[in-house]
Short mmCIF file of C-alpha atoms and ligand atoms in Angstrom, two decimals:
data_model
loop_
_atom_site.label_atom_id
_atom_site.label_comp_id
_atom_site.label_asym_id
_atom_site.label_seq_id
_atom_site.Cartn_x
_atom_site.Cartn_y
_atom_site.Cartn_z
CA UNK A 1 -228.49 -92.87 144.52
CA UNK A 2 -227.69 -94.33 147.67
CA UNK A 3 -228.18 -98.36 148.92
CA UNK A 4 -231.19 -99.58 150.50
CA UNK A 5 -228.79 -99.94 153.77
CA UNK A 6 -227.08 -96.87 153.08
CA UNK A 7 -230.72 -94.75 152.63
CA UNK A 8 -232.23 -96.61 156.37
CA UNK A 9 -228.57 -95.62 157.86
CA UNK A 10 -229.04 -91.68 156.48
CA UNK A 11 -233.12 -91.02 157.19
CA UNK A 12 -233.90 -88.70 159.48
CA UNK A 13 -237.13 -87.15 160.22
CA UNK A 14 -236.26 -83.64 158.40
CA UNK A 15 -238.32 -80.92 159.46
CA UNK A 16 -237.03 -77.77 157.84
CA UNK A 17 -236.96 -77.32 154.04
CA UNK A 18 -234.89 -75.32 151.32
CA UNK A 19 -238.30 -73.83 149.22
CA UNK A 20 -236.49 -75.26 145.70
CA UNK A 21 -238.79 -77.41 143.52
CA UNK A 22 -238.11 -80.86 143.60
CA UNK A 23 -237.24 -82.48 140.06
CA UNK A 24 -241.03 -84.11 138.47
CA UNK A 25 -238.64 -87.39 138.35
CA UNK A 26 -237.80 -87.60 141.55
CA UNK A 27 -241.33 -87.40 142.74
CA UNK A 28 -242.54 -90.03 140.23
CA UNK A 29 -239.81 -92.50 141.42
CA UNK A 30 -241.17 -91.26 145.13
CA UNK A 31 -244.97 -92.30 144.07
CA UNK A 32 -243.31 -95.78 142.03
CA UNK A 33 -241.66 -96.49 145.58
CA UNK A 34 -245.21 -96.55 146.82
CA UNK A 35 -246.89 -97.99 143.81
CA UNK A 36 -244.39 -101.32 143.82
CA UNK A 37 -245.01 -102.06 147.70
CA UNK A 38 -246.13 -105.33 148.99
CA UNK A 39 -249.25 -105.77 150.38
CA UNK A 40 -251.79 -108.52 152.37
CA UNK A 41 -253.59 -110.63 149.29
CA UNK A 42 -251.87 -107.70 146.95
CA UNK A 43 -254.75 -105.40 147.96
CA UNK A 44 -252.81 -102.13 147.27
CA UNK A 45 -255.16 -99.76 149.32
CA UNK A 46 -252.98 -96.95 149.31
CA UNK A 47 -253.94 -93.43 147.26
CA UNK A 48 -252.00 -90.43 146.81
CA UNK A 49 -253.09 -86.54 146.34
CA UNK A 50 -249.24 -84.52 145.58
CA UNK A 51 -249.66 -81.10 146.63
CA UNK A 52 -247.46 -78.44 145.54
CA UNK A 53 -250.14 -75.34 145.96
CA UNK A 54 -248.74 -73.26 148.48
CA UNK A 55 -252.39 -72.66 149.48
CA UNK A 56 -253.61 -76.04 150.11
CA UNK A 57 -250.08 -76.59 151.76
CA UNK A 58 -251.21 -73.66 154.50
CA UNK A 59 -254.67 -75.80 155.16
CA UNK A 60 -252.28 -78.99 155.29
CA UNK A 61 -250.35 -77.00 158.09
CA UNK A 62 -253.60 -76.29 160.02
CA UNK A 63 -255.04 -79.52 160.07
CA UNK A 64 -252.20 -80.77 160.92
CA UNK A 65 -251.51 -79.34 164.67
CA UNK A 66 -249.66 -76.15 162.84
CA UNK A 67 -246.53 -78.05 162.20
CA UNK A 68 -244.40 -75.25 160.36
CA UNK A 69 -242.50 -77.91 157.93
CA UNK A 70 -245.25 -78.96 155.77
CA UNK A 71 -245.86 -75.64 154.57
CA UNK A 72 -242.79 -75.03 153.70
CA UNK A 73 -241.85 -78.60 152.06
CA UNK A 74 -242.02 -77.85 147.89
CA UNK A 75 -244.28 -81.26 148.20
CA UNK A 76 -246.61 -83.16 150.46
CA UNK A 77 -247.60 -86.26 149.36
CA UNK A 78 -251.25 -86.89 151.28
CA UNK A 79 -251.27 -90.64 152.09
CA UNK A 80 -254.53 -92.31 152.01
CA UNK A 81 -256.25 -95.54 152.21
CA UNK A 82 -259.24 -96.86 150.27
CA UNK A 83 -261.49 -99.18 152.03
CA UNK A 84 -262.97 -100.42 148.69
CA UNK A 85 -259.87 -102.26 147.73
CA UNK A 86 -261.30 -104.72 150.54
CA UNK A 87 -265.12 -105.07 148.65
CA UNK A 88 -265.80 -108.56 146.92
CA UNK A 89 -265.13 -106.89 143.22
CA UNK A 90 -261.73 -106.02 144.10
CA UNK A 91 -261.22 -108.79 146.08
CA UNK A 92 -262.33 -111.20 142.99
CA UNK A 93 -259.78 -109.01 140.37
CA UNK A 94 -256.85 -110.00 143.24
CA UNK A 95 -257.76 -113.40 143.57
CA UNK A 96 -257.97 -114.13 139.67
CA UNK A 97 -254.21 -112.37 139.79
CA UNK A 98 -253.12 -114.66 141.67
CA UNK A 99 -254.21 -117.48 139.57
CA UNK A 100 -252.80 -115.51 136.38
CA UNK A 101 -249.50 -115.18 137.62
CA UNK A 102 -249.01 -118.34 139.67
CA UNK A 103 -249.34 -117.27 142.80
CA UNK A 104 -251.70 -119.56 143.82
CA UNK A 105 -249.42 -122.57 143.17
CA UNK A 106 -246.55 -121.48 145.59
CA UNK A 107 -249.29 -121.20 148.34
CA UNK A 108 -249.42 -123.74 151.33
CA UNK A 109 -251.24 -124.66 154.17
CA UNK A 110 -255.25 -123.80 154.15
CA UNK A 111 -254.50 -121.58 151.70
CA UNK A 112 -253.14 -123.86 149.08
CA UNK A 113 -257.13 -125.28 149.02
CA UNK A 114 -258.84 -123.79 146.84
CA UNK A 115 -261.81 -124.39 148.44
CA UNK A 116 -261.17 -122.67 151.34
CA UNK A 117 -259.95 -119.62 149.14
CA UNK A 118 -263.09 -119.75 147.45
CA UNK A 119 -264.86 -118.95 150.97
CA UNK A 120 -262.94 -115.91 151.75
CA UNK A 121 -263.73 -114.49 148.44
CA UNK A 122 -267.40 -115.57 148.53
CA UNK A 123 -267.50 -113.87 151.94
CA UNK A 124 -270.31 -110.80 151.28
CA UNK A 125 -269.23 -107.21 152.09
CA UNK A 126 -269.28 -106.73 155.41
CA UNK A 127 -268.77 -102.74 157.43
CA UNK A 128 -265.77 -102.33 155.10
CA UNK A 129 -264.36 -100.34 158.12
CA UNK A 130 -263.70 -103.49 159.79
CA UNK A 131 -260.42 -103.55 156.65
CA UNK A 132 -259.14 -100.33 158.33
CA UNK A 133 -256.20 -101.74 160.09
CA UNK A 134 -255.27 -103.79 157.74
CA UNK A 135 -255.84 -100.78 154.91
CA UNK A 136 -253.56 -98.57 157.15
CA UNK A 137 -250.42 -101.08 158.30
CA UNK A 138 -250.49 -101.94 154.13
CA UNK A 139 -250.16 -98.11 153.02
CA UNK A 140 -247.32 -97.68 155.73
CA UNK A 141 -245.30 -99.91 154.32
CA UNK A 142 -245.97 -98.14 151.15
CA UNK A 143 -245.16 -94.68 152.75
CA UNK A 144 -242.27 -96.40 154.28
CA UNK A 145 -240.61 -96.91 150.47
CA UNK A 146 -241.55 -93.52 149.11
CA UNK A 147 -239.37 -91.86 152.84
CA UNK A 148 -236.34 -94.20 151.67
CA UNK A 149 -236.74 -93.60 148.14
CA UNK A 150 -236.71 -89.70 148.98
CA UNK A 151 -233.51 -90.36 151.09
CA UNK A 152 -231.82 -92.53 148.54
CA UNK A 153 -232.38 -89.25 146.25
CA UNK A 154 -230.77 -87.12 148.60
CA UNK A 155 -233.87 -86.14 149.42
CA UNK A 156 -235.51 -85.18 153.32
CA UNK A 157 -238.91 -85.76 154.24
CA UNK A 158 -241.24 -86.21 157.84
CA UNK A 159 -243.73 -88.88 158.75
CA UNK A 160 -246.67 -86.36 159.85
CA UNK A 161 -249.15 -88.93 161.89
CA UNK A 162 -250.72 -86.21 163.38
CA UNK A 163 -253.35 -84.91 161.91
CA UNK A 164 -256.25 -82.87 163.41
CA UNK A 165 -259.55 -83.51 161.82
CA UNK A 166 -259.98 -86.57 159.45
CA UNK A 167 -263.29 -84.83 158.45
CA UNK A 168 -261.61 -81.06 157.54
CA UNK A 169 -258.88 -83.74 155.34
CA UNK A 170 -262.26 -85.14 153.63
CA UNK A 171 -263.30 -81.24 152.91
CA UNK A 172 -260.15 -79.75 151.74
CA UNK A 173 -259.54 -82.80 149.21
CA UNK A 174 -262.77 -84.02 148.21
CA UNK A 175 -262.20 -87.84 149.41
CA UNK A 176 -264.52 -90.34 147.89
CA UNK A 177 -266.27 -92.32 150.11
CA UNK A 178 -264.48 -95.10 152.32
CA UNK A 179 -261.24 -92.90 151.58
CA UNK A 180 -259.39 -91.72 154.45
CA UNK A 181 -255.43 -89.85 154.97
CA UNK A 182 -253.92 -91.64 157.29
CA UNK A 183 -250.40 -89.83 156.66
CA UNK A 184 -248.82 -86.84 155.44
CA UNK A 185 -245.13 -86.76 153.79
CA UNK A 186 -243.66 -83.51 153.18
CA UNK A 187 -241.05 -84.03 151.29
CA UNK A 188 -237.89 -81.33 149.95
CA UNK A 189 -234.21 -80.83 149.70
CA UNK A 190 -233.24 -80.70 154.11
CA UNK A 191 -232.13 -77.06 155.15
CA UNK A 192 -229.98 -78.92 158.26
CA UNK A 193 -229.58 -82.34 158.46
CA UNK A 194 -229.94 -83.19 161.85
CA UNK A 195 -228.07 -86.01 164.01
CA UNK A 196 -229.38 -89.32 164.29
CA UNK A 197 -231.98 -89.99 167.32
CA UNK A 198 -231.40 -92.34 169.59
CA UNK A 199 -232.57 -96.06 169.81
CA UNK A 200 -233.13 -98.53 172.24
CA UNK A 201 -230.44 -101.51 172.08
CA UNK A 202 -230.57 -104.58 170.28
CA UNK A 203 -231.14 -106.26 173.66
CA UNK A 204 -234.15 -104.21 174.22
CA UNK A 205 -236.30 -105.15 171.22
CA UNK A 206 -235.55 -108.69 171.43
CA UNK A 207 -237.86 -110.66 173.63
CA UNK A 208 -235.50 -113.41 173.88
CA UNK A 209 -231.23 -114.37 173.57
CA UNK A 210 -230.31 -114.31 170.23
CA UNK A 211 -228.92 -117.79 169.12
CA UNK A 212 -225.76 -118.27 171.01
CA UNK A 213 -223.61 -118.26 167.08
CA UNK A 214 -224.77 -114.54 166.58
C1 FMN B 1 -246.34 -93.01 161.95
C2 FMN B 1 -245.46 -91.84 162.28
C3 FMN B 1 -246.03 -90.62 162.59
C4 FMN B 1 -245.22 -89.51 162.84
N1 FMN B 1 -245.82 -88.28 163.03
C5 FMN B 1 -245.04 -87.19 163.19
C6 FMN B 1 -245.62 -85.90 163.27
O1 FMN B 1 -246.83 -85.72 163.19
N2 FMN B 1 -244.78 -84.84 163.44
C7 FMN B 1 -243.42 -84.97 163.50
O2 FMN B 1 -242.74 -83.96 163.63
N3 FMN B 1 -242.83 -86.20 163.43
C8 FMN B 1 -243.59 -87.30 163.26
N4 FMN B 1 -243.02 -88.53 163.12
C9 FMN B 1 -241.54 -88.67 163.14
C10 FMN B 1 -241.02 -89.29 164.44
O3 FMN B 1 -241.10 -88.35 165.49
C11 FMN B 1 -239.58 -89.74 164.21
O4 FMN B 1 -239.57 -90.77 163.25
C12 FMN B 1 -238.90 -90.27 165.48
O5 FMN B 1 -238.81 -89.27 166.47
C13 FMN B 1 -237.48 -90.80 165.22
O6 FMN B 1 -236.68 -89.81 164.60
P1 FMN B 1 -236.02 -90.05 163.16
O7 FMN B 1 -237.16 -90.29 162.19
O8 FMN B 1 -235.29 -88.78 162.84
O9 FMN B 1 -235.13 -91.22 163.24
C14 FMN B 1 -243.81 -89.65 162.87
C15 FMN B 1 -243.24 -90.89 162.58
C16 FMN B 1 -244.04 -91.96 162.27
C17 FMN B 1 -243.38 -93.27 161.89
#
């Protein structure tokens, strides 16, 4: 198993896959990756269909712009988000959490009032679609730990973004309302490991000198 530094050094999006089966551990300690994630207020939005069916895999392909890899990958891990984690009953489990296990007492700021707490979670439902963002840059993250996870594993996998008709993904899975895939993993043992890609510099992503000491 490799380090957390070691795994982000090694990814690579892999897109070409041996057809072996990947061990049932390795893709529970993929879905525990996801599972243990942090999220805003602890909302966990993220859901998970594993598909190993070679048939559903083909649909996956379709929907998915035809990218060849995800067919072949022994398992796709459909990422999705479910707006209901955002509704006032879910929102009310959270908050009492947080109470439960202390959290509240390490807040600050406004949010160390509890008044001011107790509006946000009085708040009524609103469009839950509005949470959609918020939904989707949480279950990232998530999908962020299971691709290093798979890595640390010795493992290869792709971030698939693109994905064709959010509707035909309702259809072939049988979504529950206010669900919605936002990603698709495929993840297997890499056929070629390809070279790093390039990045922009250091200099590039900062928007300003770094202290003068580093
Ligand atoms: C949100 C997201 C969506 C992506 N969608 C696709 C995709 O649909 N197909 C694909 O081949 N690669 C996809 N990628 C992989 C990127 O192309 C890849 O991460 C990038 O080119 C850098 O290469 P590397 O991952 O090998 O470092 C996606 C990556 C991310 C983070």
């Amino acid at each position: 198993m490799l380090t957390v530094s070691e795994a982000i050094n090694q990814r690579r999006s892999i897109r070409s896959f041996r057809s072996d089966p990947l061990p049932d551990a390795a893709i529970l300690e993929i879905l525990e990756a996801a599972r243990l994630a942090p999220s805003g207020s602890n909302r966990q939005p993220w859901r998970f269909i594993v598909v190993t069916d070679g048939d559903e895999k083909t649909r996956l392909r379709k929907i998915c712009f035809d990218q060849a890899f995800i067919e072949e990958a022994p398992v796709v891990f459909v990422c999705c988000v479910d707006l209901t984690a955002y509704a006032k009953a879910s929102r009310e489990k959270r908050s009492r959490e947080f109470i439960d296990f202390g959290v509240t007492e390490t807040l600050s700021g406004y949010f160390a009032d509890p008044a001011i707490r107790e509006l946000f979670l009085n708040e009524p439902d609103s469009d839950l679609n509005v949470h959609f963002m918020s939904a989707m840059a949480n279950t990232y993250i998530a999908i962020e730990h299971m691709v290093l996870t798979a890595t640390a594993l010795g493992l290869g996998s792709c971030w698939v973004g693109a994905i064709g008709s959010v509707e035909e993904m309702n259809a072939l899975f049988h979504l529950p309302p206010a669900t919605f895939v936002v990603a698709v993993l495929p993840v297997g043992h890499s056929a070629k490991l390809p070279p790093p890609r390039p990045r922009i510099s250091l200099n590039s992503i900062l928007l300003r000198p770094l202290p003068a000491r580093l």
